[in-house]
mmCIF file of C-alpha atoms in Angstrom:
data_model
loop_
_atom_site.group_PDB
_atom_site.id
_atom_site.type_symbol
_atom_site.label_atom_id
_atom_site.label_comp_id
_atom_site.label_asym_id
_atom_site.label_seq_id
_atom_site.Cartn_x
_atom_site.Cartn_y
_atom_site.Cartn_z
ATOM 1 C CA MET C 1 -6.546 -1.466 -12.591
ATOM 2 C CA TYR C 2 -3.659 0.609 -11.243
ATOM 3 C CA HIS C 3 -0.883 2.086 -13.382
ATOM 4 C CA GLY C 4 2.165 3.863 -12.073
ATOM 5 C CA THR C 5 5.914 4.016 -11.531
ATOM 6 C CA ALA C 6 7.500 1.625 -9.066
ATOM 7 C CA HIS C 7 9.276 3.097 -6.047
ATOM 8 C CA THR C 8 11.318 0.398 -4.401
ATOM 9 C CA VAL C 9 12.343 0.158 -0.768
ATOM 10 C CA GLY C 10 14.140 -2.584 1.119
ATOM 11 C CA ALA C 11 13.144 -5.167 3.655
ATOM 12 C CA HIS C 12 11.889 -4.581 7.198
ATOM 13 C CA ILE C 13 10.696 -1.010 6.548
ATOM 14 C CA ASP C 14 8.940 -0.120 9.782
ATOM 15 C CA THR C 15 6.028 2.222 10.373
ATOM 16 C CA ASP C 16 8.339 4.837 11.850
ATOM 17 C CA ALA C 17 10.170 4.972 8.495
ATOM 18 C CA ILE C 18 6.847 5.253 6.655
ATOM 19 C CA ILE C 19 5.621 8.110 8.876
ATOM 20 C CA PRO C 20 7.941 9.187 11.719
ATOM 21 C CA ALA C 21 6.334 9.867 15.130
ATOM 22 C CA ARG C 22 7.118 13.597 14.944
ATOM 23 C CA PHE C 23 4.492 13.897 12.164
ATOM 24 C CA LEU C 24 1.691 12.145 14.077
ATOM 25 C CA VAL C 25 0.143 15.413 15.242
ATOM 26 C CA THR C 26 -2.514 15.097 12.542
ATOM 27 C CA THR C 27 -4.762 12.530 10.942
ATOM 28 C CA ASP C 28 -5.105 14.514 7.720
ATOM 29 C CA PRO C 29 -4.075 12.214 4.813
ATOM 30 C CA ALA C 30 -2.550 15.064 2.764
ATOM 31 C CA GLU C 31 -0.371 16.251 5.684
ATOM 32 C CA LEU C 32 0.739 12.698 6.500
ATOM 33 C CA GLY C 33 1.377 12.054 2.815
ATOM 34 C CA ALA C 34 3.600 15.125 2.558
ATOM 35 C CA ASN C 35 5.898 13.477 5.124
ATOM 36 C CA CYS C 36 5.595 9.907 3.879
ATOM 37 C CA MET C 37 8.878 7.924 4.066
ATOM 38 C CA GLU C 38 10.713 10.805 5.787
ATOM 39 C CA GLY C 39 12.076 8.254 8.226
ATOM 40 C CA LEU C 40 13.749 6.460 5.364
ATOM 41 C CA GLU C 41 14.891 9.319 3.112
ATOM 42 C CA ALA C 42 14.362 13.064 3.559
ATOM 43 C CA GLY C 43 12.366 14.464 0.622
ATOM 44 C CA TRP C 44 11.421 11.025 -0.698
ATOM 45 C CA ILE C 45 7.862 12.237 -1.435
ATOM 46 C CA LYS C 46 9.225 14.587 -4.122
ATOM 47 C CA LYS C 47 9.859 11.548 -6.339
ATOM 48 C CA VAL C 48 6.231 10.369 -6.166
ATOM 49 C CA LYS C 49 3.309 11.273 -8.361
ATOM 50 C CA GLN C 50 -0.340 10.378 -7.880
ATOM 51 C CA GLY C 51 -0.963 6.690 -8.694
ATOM 52 C CA ASP C 52 2.634 5.503 -8.260
ATOM 53 C CA ILE C 53 3.211 2.113 -6.668
ATOM 54 C CA MET C 54 5.391 1.219 -3.674
ATOM 55 C CA VAL C 55 7.399 -2.030 -3.980
ATOM 56 C CA ALA C 56 9.020 -3.420 -0.842
ATOM 57 C CA GLY C 57 11.003 -6.342 0.469
ATOM 58 C CA GLU C 58 10.088 -8.619 3.341
ATOM 59 C CA ASN C 59 8.068 -7.608 6.424
ATOM 60 C CA PHE C 60 6.930 -4.195 5.105
ATOM 61 C CA GLY C 61 5.180 -2.154 7.810
ATOM 62 C CA CYS C 62 6.741 -3.865 10.819
ATOM 63 C CA GLY C 63 7.053 -2.031 14.145
ATOM 64 C CA SER C 64 4.143 -0.294 15.788
ATOM 65 C CA SER C 65 0.517 -0.744 14.906
ATOM 66 C CA ARG C 66 -0.032 2.873 13.919
ATOM 67 C CA GLU C 67 -2.833 3.311 11.401
ATOM 68 C CA HIS C 68 -1.162 6.535 10.255
ATOM 69 C CA ALA C 69 1.281 4.493 8.090
ATOM 70 C CA PRO C 70 -1.191 3.308 5.449
ATOM 71 C CA VAL C 71 -2.971 6.676 5.597
ATOM 72 C CA ALA C 72 0.350 8.406 4.850
ATOM 73 C CA LEU C 73 0.915 6.169 1.823
ATOM 74 C CA LEU C 74 -2.604 6.921 0.518
ATOM 75 C CA GLY C 75 -2.074 10.622 1.228
ATOM 76 C CA ALA C 76 1.135 10.489 -0.780
ATOM 77 C CA GLY C 77 -0.882 9.277 -3.750
ATOM 78 C CA ILE C 78 0.189 5.618 -3.504
ATOM 79 C CA PRO C 79 -2.898 3.377 -3.863
ATOM 80 C CA VAL C 80 -1.014 0.065 -3.980
ATOM 81 C CA VAL C 81 1.892 -1.541 -2.156
ATOM 82 C CA ILE C 82 3.469 -4.679 -3.601
ATOM 83 C CA ALA C 83 5.815 -6.529 -1.237
ATOM 84 C CA HIS C 84 7.609 -9.770 -0.634
ATOM 85 C CA SER C 85 5.607 -9.862 2.592
ATOM 86 C CA PHE C 86 3.850 -7.596 5.078
ATOM 87 C CA ALA C 87 3.840 -7.319 8.842
ATOM 88 C CA ARG C 88 0.582 -8.848 10.072
ATOM 89 C CA ILE C 89 -0.855 -5.755 11.764
ATOM 90 C CA PHE C 90 0.124 -3.419 8.928
ATOM 91 C CA TYR C 91 -1.539 -5.781 6.470
ATOM 92 C CA ARG C 92 -4.867 -5.552 8.270
ATOM 93 C CA ASN C 93 -4.532 -1.791 8.936
ATOM 94 C CA GLY C 94 -3.779 -1.242 5.252
ATOM 95 C CA PHE C 95 -6.962 -2.841 4.095
ATOM 96 C CA ASN C 96 -8.889 -1.152 6.896
ATOM 97 C CA MET C 97 -7.728 2.201 5.576
ATOM 98 C CA GLY C 98 -8.381 1.354 1.900
ATOM 99 C CA LEU C 99 -4.822 0.587 0.768
ATOM 100 C CA VAL C 100 -4.357 -2.267 -1.730
ATOM 101 C CA LEU C 101 -1.665 -4.702 -0.606
ATOM 102 C CA LEU C 102 -0.276 -7.551 -2.729
ATOM 103 C CA GLU C 103 2.276 -10.162 -1.568
ATOM 104 C CA ILE C 104 4.506 -11.575 -4.308
ATOM 105 C CA GLY C 105 7.284 -13.315 -2.398
ATOM 106 C CA ASP C 106 10.614 -13.635 -4.255
ATOM 107 C CA ASP C 107 9.091 -12.206 -7.434
ATOM 108 C CA VAL C 108 9.650 -8.788 -5.873
ATOM 109 C CA SER C 109 13.200 -9.006 -7.264
ATOM 110 C CA LYS C 110 11.701 -8.761 -10.774
ATOM 111 C CA ILE C 111 10.603 -5.157 -10.141
ATOM 112 C CA HIS C 112 13.125 -2.312 -10.114
ATOM 113 C CA ASP C 113 12.923 1.336 -9.108
ATOM 114 C CA GLY C 114 11.364 3.325 -11.934
ATOM 115 C CA ASP C 115 9.692 0.378 -13.684
ATOM 116 C CA GLU C 116 6.285 1.123 -15.141
ATOM 117 C CA LEU C 117 3.700 -1.223 -13.639
ATOM 118 C CA LYS C 118 0.088 -2.125 -14.364
ATOM 119 C CA VAL C 119 -1.632 -3.898 -11.501
ATOM 120 C CA ASP C 120 -4.966 -5.727 -11.523
ATOM 121 C CA ALA C 121 -5.775 -6.480 -7.874
ATOM 122 C CA ASP C 122 -8.906 -8.409 -8.875
ATOM 123 C CA THR C 123 -6.877 -11.028 -10.828
ATOM 124 C CA GLY C 124 -3.548 -10.675 -9.066
ATOM 125 C CA VAL C 125 -1.769 -9.867 -12.323
ATOM 126 C CA ILE C 126 1.124 -7.414 -12.225
ATOM 127 C CA ASN C 127 2.453 -6.379 -15.638
ATOM 128 C CA ASN C 128 5.912 -4.829 -15.658
ATOM 129 C CA VAL C 129 5.577 -2.673 -18.779
ATOM 130 C CA THR C 130 9.287 -1.798 -18.621
ATOM 131 C CA THR C 131 10.587 -5.381 -18.750
ATOM 132 C CA GLY C 132 7.605 -7.134 -20.379
ATOM 133 C CA GLN C 133 7.361 -9.575 -17.432
ATOM 134 C CA THR C 134 4.089 -10.661 -15.886
ATOM 135 C CA ILE C 135 3.863 -11.625 -12.206
ATOM 136 C CA GLN C 136 0.918 -13.621 -10.898
ATOM 137 C CA CYS C 137 0.014 -13.353 -7.208
ATOM 138 C CA LYS C 138 -3.053 -14.164 -5.183
ATOM 139 C CA PRO C 139 -5.797 -11.654 -5.986
ATOM 140 C CA VAL C 140 -7.371 -9.589 -3.269
ATOM 141 C CA PRO C 141 -10.023 -11.850 -1.591
ATOM 142 C CA PRO C 142 -13.633 -10.853 -2.320
ATOM 143 C CA PHE C 143 -14.396 -9.776 1.257
ATOM 144 C CA MET C 144 -11.301 -7.549 1.374
ATOM 145 C CA LYS C 145 -12.172 -6.233 -2.096
ATOM 146 C CA GLY C 146 -15.543 -5.183 -0.685
ATOM 147 C CA ILE C 147 -13.754 -3.175 2.049
ATOM 148 C CA LEU C 148 -11.408 -1.553 -0.512
ATOM 149 C CA ASP C 149 -14.292 -0.710 -2.839
ATOM 150 C CA LYS C 150 -15.913 1.316 -0.038
ATOM 151 C CA GLY C 151 -12.680 3.118 0.835
ATOM 152 C CA GLY C 152 -11.835 1.196 3.980
ATOM 153 C CA LEU C 153 -13.454 -0.624 6.888
ATOM 154 C CA ILE C 154 -15.373 2.245 8.433
ATOM 155 C CA PRO C 155 -17.177 3.295 5.203
ATOM 156 C CA TYR C 156 -17.803 -0.438 4.520
ATOM 157 C CA VAL C 157 -19.473 -0.950 7.942
ATOM 158 C CA GLN C 158 -21.407 2.299 7.669
ATOM 159 C CA ASP C 159 -22.753 1.188 4.257
ATOM 160 C CA ARG C 160 -23.701 -2.247 5.617
ATOM 161 C CA LEU C 161 -25.518 -0.716 8.575
ATOM 162 C CA ALA C 162 -27.384 1.665 6.293
ATOM 163 C CA GLU C 163 -28.513 -1.312 4.167
ATOM 164 C CA ARG C 164 -30.034 -2.903 7.294
ATOM 165 C CA ALA C 165 -31.833 0.226 8.464
#
């Protein structure tokens, strides 16, 4: 279960808005997180606290295939992104890095900046505590949940290999 404040962004937010190229001199999650969304709004990260939830429009994470984008979100303290839809490569990269991603289509309009959310990725239930509304989406598939539970694809594979040794 995740619980945090919604931070809304628009549609077609690309990976350069999430973490601009000038900050790609590191792979450290904390450093990337400190510059998260700088391509969209300078100082955006100052609004975010650990556990907050990103809410986006259509095609979130479009643009390049940089894996730094989901790492920057995680480094910023954002464990979950809820969106109308995700760019295909970002979607896979997000799970590979351990970021929970939930697609809710047009229901994204039911969430506003500053709303308090409770998210159960296992059931796909999003409770908007502020408005009292409940949104149902597809839960995270079991295989992807396994990757998330291990913290991303590399720890998942390492664990699986260790089991076989």
